[in-house]
Tab-separated table of C-alpha atoms in Angstrom:
chain	number	residue	atom	x	y	z
J	14	MET	CA	98.242	106.930	98.282
J	15	CYS	CA	95.666	105.619	95.821
J	16	ARG	CA	93.770	106.658	92.700
J	17	LEU	CA	90.013	107.205	92.819
J	18	LEU	CA	87.181	107.258	90.288
J	19	GLY	CA	83.513	108.140	90.661
J	20	TYR	CA	80.725	108.220	88.075
J	21	LEU	CA	77.133	109.526	88.212
J	22	GLY	CA	74.914	109.692	85.144
J	23	SER	CA	73.241	107.454	82.589
J	24	PRO	CA	74.135	103.785	83.020
J	25	ILE	CA	77.349	102.778	81.244
J	26	GLN	CA	79.491	99.654	81.114
J	27	LEU	CA	82.199	99.875	83.737
J	28	ASP	CA	84.944	99.179	81.219
J	29	GLN	CA	84.254	102.512	79.498
J	30	LEU	CA	86.205	104.204	82.297
J	31	LEU	CA	88.066	101.368	84.027
J	32	THR	CA	89.980	100.050	81.032
J	33	GLN	CA	89.225	101.841	77.752
J	34	PRO	CA	90.521	105.440	78.190
J	35	GLN	CA	94.120	106.315	77.368
J	36	HIS	CA	94.770	107.086	81.050
J	37	SER	CA	92.213	104.693	82.522
J	38	LEU	CA	92.159	103.592	86.144
J	39	VAL	CA	94.114	100.486	85.107
J	40	VAL	CA	96.839	102.674	83.572
J	41	GLN	CA	96.846	104.922	86.637
J	42	ALA	CA	97.616	101.839	88.717
J	43	TYR	CA	101.004	101.266	87.069
J	44	GLN	CA	101.750	104.672	85.531
J	45	PRO	CA	100.165	107.479	87.578
J	46	LYS	CA	101.113	111.012	86.600
J	47	GLU	CA	100.341	113.000	89.755
J	48	MET	CA	101.174	110.769	92.721
J	49	GLU	CA	103.753	112.230	95.089
J	50	SER	CA	104.085	109.601	97.825
J	51	ALA	CA	104.378	106.365	95.819
J	52	LEU	CA	105.345	105.054	92.392
J	53	MET	CA	102.381	102.816	91.580
J	54	ASN	CA	99.158	101.316	92.927
J	55	ALA	CA	99.796	97.582	92.995
J	56	ASP	CA	98.263	96.629	96.360
J	57	GLY	CA	94.753	95.744	95.240
J	58	PHE	CA	91.699	97.419	93.807
J	59	GLY	CA	87.957	97.558	94.148
J	60	VAL	CA	84.808	98.566	92.299
J	61	GLY	CA	81.394	99.248	93.838
J	62	TRP	CA	78.212	99.908	91.896
J	63	TYR	CA	74.465	100.329	92.273
J	64	HIS	CA	71.876	98.412	90.289
J	65	PRO	CA	70.469	100.693	87.580
J	66	GLN	CA	66.820	99.621	88.068
J	67	LYS	CA	66.153	98.320	91.568
J	68	ALA	CA	66.944	99.521	95.057
J	69	ALA	CA	69.588	97.323	96.638
J	70	PHE	CA	72.810	97.520	98.537
J	71	PRO	CA	75.703	98.282	96.200
J	72	TYR	CA	77.631	95.403	94.714
J	73	LEU	CA	81.366	95.023	95.332
J	74	TYR	CA	84.229	93.397	93.490
J	75	LYS	CA	87.584	93.525	95.285
J	76	GLN	CA	90.969	91.911	94.899
J	77	THR	CA	94.345	92.244	96.617
J	78	MET	CA	96.259	91.635	93.377
J	79	PRO	CA	97.197	94.512	91.029
J	80	ILE	CA	94.270	95.527	88.875
J	81	TRP	CA	96.185	94.754	85.668
J	82	SER	CA	96.686	91.127	86.794
J	83	ASP	CA	93.012	90.262	87.274
J	84	ILE	CA	91.818	88.274	84.246
J	85	ASN	CA	88.193	88.431	85.451
J	86	LEU	CA	87.847	92.214	85.604
J	87	PRO	CA	87.721	92.815	81.817
J	88	GLN	CA	84.859	90.323	81.547
J	89	ILE	CA	82.960	91.699	84.543
J	90	SER	CA	83.419	95.336	83.528
J	91	ARG	CA	82.024	94.648	80.040
J	92	TYR	CA	78.984	92.937	81.533
J	93	VAL	CA	78.081	95.273	84.410
J	94	GLU	CA	76.275	98.557	83.703
J	95	SER	CA	75.553	101.202	86.317
J	96	GLY	CA	74.651	104.862	86.565
J	97	CYS	CA	76.514	105.308	89.859
J	98	TRP	CA	79.741	103.591	90.749
J	99	LEU	CA	83.150	104.036	92.371
J	100	GLY	CA	86.529	102.555	91.528
J	101	TYR	CA	89.882	102.561	93.289
J	102	VAL	CA	93.427	101.238	92.993
J	103	ARG	CA	95.533	100.961	96.139
J	104	SER	CA	99.033	101.859	97.173
J	105	ALA	CA	99.090	100.523	100.717
J	106	THR	CA	100.403	102.709	103.510
J	107	PRO	CA	103.387	100.947	105.155
J	108	GLY	CA	102.214	98.928	108.134
J	109	LEU	CA	98.630	98.478	106.893
J	110	ALA	CA	98.052	94.953	105.622
J	111	VAL	CA	97.224	94.101	102.026
J	112	ASP	CA	94.091	92.033	102.593
J	113	LEU	CA	90.430	92.199	101.582
J	114	SER	CA	89.304	93.733	104.872
J	115	ASN	CA	91.459	96.774	104.035
J	116	CYS	CA	90.373	96.958	100.408
J	117	GLN	CA	87.998	99.697	99.268
J	118	PRO	CA	85.301	100.703	98.491
J	119	PHE	CA	83.691	100.397	101.904
J	120	THR	CA	79.917	100.225	102.349
J	121	SER	CA	77.389	100.943	105.078
J	122	GLU	CA	75.755	97.531	104.693
J	123	GLY	CA	74.651	96.295	108.097
J	124	LEU	CA	73.944	99.762	109.482
J	125	SER	CA	70.477	101.267	109.801
J	126	LEU	CA	70.827	104.218	107.431
J	127	SER	CA	68.111	105.377	105.059
J	128	HIS	CA	70.350	104.984	101.986
J	129	PRO	CA	73.196	102.495	101.463
J	130	LEU	CA	76.550	104.196	100.983
J	131	LEU	CA	79.772	103.581	99.068
J	132	PHE	CA	83.022	105.252	100.124
J	133	THR	CA	86.598	105.550	98.857
J	134	HIS	CA	89.593	107.467	100.207
J	135	ASN	CA	92.912	108.573	98.736
J	136	GLY	CA	95.445	109.791	101.271
J	137	TYR	CA	96.806	108.807	104.642
J	138	ILE	CA	97.192	109.771	108.271
J	139	ASP	CA	100.835	109.974	109.291
J	140	GLN	CA	101.834	106.973	111.443
J	141	PHE	CA	98.136	106.200	111.834
J	142	ARG	CA	98.392	103.189	114.133
J	143	LYS	CA	100.651	105.133	116.501
J	144	THR	CA	98.915	108.510	116.348
J	145	LEU	CA	95.182	108.768	115.608
J	146	TYR	CA	94.005	105.146	115.595
J	147	ARG	CA	92.805	105.153	119.188
J	148	PRO	CA	91.611	108.801	119.362
J	149	LEU	CA	89.428	108.301	116.275
J	150	ARG	CA	87.931	105.042	117.499
J	151	LEU	CA	87.041	106.556	120.872
J	152	THR	CA	84.870	109.191	119.174
J	153	LEU	CA	82.656	106.703	117.328
J	154	LYS	CA	79.156	105.572	118.128
J	155	ASP	CA	79.113	101.892	119.153
J	156	ASP	CA	77.370	100.666	115.979
J	157	VAL	CA	79.933	102.447	113.820
J	158	TYR	CA	82.841	101.238	115.962
J	159	LEU	CA	81.749	97.639	115.454
J	160	HIS	CA	81.226	98.207	111.729
J	161	ILE	CA	84.962	98.754	111.167
J	162	HIS	CA	86.562	95.420	110.229
J	163	GLY	CA	89.958	96.507	108.879
J	164	THR	CA	92.867	98.552	110.156
J	165	THR	CA	93.184	101.368	107.621
J	166	ASP	CA	92.963	105.081	108.216
J	167	SER	CA	90.555	105.116	105.241
J	168	GLU	CA	87.921	102.985	106.948
J	169	HIS	CA	88.209	105.061	110.122
J	170	ILE	CA	87.606	108.274	108.157
J	171	PHE	CA	84.508	106.581	106.737
J	172	GLY	CA	83.611	105.793	110.339
J	173	LEU	CA	83.766	109.497	111.217
J	174	ILE	CA	81.329	110.228	108.377
J	175	LEU	CA	78.975	107.445	109.475
J	176	HIS	CA	79.138	108.788	113.022
J	177	GLN	CA	78.027	112.208	111.773
J	178	LEU	CA	75.121	110.649	109.865
J	179	TYR	CA	73.991	108.920	113.045
J	180	THR	CA	74.416	111.794	115.480
J	181	GLN	CA	73.488	114.931	113.520
J	182	PRO	CA	69.800	115.771	112.947
J	183	LYS	CA	69.161	114.620	109.340
J	184	PRO	CA	72.430	115.833	107.796
J	185	THR	CA	73.024	115.826	104.056
J	186	LEU	CA	75.916	113.780	102.737
J	187	ALA	CA	77.849	116.994	102.150
J	188	GLU	CA	77.251	118.156	105.722
J	189	ALA	CA	78.356	114.782	107.099
J	190	VAL	CA	81.571	114.827	105.061
J	191	GLN	CA	82.344	118.413	106.036
J	192	SER	CA	81.718	117.743	109.729
J	193	ALA	CA	83.813	114.569	109.661
J	194	LEU	CA	86.775	116.271	107.989
J	195	THR	CA	86.568	119.172	110.413
J	196	GLN	CA	86.469	116.718	113.316
J	197	LEU	CA	89.457	114.850	111.879
J	198	ALA	CA	91.405	118.110	111.621
J	199	GLU	CA	90.579	119.032	115.204
J	200	ILE	CA	91.656	115.628	116.550
J	201	ALA	CA	94.859	115.688	114.479
J	202	LYS	CA	95.670	119.154	115.784
J	203	ALA	CA	95.034	118.146	119.396
J	204	GLU	CA	97.219	115.045	119.097
J	205	GLY	CA	100.290	117.000	118.002
J	206	ASP	CA	99.696	118.462	114.556
J	207	ILE	CA	99.500	115.051	112.912
J	208	TYR	CA	99.662	115.294	109.132
J	209	PHE	CA	96.838	113.808	107.083
J	210	CYS	CA	95.350	114.075	103.617
J	211	ALA	CA	91.780	113.037	102.891
J	212	ASN	CA	90.512	112.983	99.351
J	213	VAL	CA	87.260	111.031	99.560
J	214	ILE	CA	84.292	110.134	97.377
J	215	LEU	CA	80.983	109.250	99.033
J	216	THR	CA	77.730	108.276	97.332
J	217	ASP	CA	74.269	106.978	98.161
J	218	GLY	CA	73.568	105.979	94.571
J	219	GLN	CA	71.817	109.247	93.752
J	220	GLN	CA	74.487	111.870	94.443
J	221	LEU	CA	78.255	112.176	94.810
J	222	VAL	CA	80.262	114.123	97.371
J	223	ALA	CA	84.030	114.336	96.989
J	224	SER	CA	86.711	116.260	98.845
J	225	ARG	CA	90.229	117.487	98.211
J	226	PHE	CA	91.478	118.125	101.718
J	227	ALA	CA	94.743	117.993	103.660
J	228	SER	CA	96.183	119.427	106.846
J	229	ARG	CA	98.768	121.270	104.787
J	230	SER	CA	99.452	121.853	101.120
J	231	PRO	CA	99.723	120.188	98.719
J	232	ALA	CA	96.655	117.977	98.887
J	233	PRO	CA	96.457	114.997	96.510
J	234	SER	CA	95.117	115.798	93.048
J	235	LEU	CA	91.403	115.633	92.229
J	236	TYR	CA	89.453	116.565	89.071
J	237	TRP	CA	85.915	116.512	87.779
J	238	LEU	CA	84.319	116.510	84.330
J	239	GLU	CA	80.680	117.179	83.483
J	240	ASN	CA	78.664	116.767	80.294
J	241	ASP	CA	81.519	115.491	78.181
J	242	PRO	CA	80.386	114.743	74.595
J	243	ASN	CA	81.025	111.042	75.190
J	244	TYR	CA	79.289	111.116	78.586
J	245	PRO	CA	76.426	113.626	78.290
J	246	GLU	CA	74.461	114.476	81.438
J	247	ALA	CA	77.071	112.705	83.564
J	248	VAL	CA	79.763	113.720	86.045
J	249	ILE	CA	83.092	111.940	86.454
J	250	ILE	CA	85.379	112.546	89.441
J	251	ALA	CA	88.921	111.205	89.307
J	252	SER	CA	92.334	111.596	90.884
J	253	GLU	CA	93.753	112.185	87.402
J	254	PRO	CA	92.046	112.951	84.055
J	255	LEU	CA	91.228	109.757	82.172
J	256	PHE	CA	91.272	111.275	78.683
J	257	GLU	CA	91.427	114.610	76.920
J	258	GLY	CA	88.527	116.865	77.887
J	259	ASN	CA	87.378	119.847	79.880
J	260	TRP	CA	88.545	118.515	83.230
J	261	LYS	CA	88.448	120.965	86.129
J	262	ARG	CA	90.892	120.777	89.020
J	263	CYS	CA	89.277	120.840	92.445
J	264	PRO	CA	90.795	123.540	94.681
J	265	GLU	CA	92.409	122.430	97.907
J	266	GLN	CA	90.188	122.388	101.020
J	267	SER	CA	87.081	122.020	98.841
J	268	MET	CA	84.239	119.626	98.132
J	269	ILE	CA	82.571	118.695	94.867
J	270	CYS	CA	78.869	118.059	95.419
J	271	VAL	CA	76.905	116.441	92.578
J	272	GLY	CA	73.139	116.469	93.126
J	273	GLU	CA	70.541	113.987	91.953
J	274	ASP	CA	69.868	116.254	88.956
J	275	GLY	CA	73.553	116.259	88.014
J	276	THR	CA	74.175	119.823	89.184
J	277	VAL	CA	77.742	120.363	90.385
J	278	ASN	CA	78.514	122.704	93.280
J	279	LEU	CA	81.928	123.519	94.684
J	280	ASN	CA	82.037	124.246	98.427
J	281	GLU	CA	84.799	125.121	100.867
J	282	VAL	CA	85.358	122.404	103.480
J	283	ALA	CA	86.935	124.551	106.185
J	284	PRO	CA	89.733	127.078	106.624
J	285	ARG	CA	93.199	125.514	106.470
J	286	CYS	CA	93.787	123.855	109.776
J	287	TYR	CA	97.520	124.289	109.999
J	288	SER	CA	99.936	126.965	108.917
């Protein structure tokens, strides 16, 4: 399990959410309040952000050390400003290596998509390497198959989303995420009711799509906050609230869709797949 963070709004310094809040992402790494499958997130971290003025592939900063041990991050996060960015701290699933190839966020760089994407995932597929690793890979378009460099269930879920973007006729990000999660549920069901949970955040730099989704309850926690007095005309999505405010809990089996104008819509992903 991991902790996720997504921001869309006016450009801010990354440290305003990574390190400054009372329950910042750094604090959630060593003292999470709502994790059920691990005690802390000490197996690396990553931040991905878009340039606030020019079109470019998102920038990444990743490490395999705990986020609180990185002496460079406070300096970088005070320097970098962005209006769209994702952050993540990792608790590695047993059997999946702690190395940079398995560290999120993942990007679509190298693929021929109209908009470059950033992706993070909190959750896991039960016994992934023994259960759904091969079935998921066999469903993927060749370009997407070759784009996967690590071994995590997270990157393969991203692969399912990329596959939908390639094979559906001009899908929206929300449609691609919904189709990918539905496909994942169908494959998991066919392979023997394999348990999975898939909280994800996906962005193209202009919009955010996040899900709170699992094959059975409870799904990992997910919240969003919009138009906070300290962050007007912005939306923050996080595994746990970062500070006191009007945070809203995302219902299970739902998606949070934040449009380019900052409008937030809550959509059902799909009926619960298992009893």
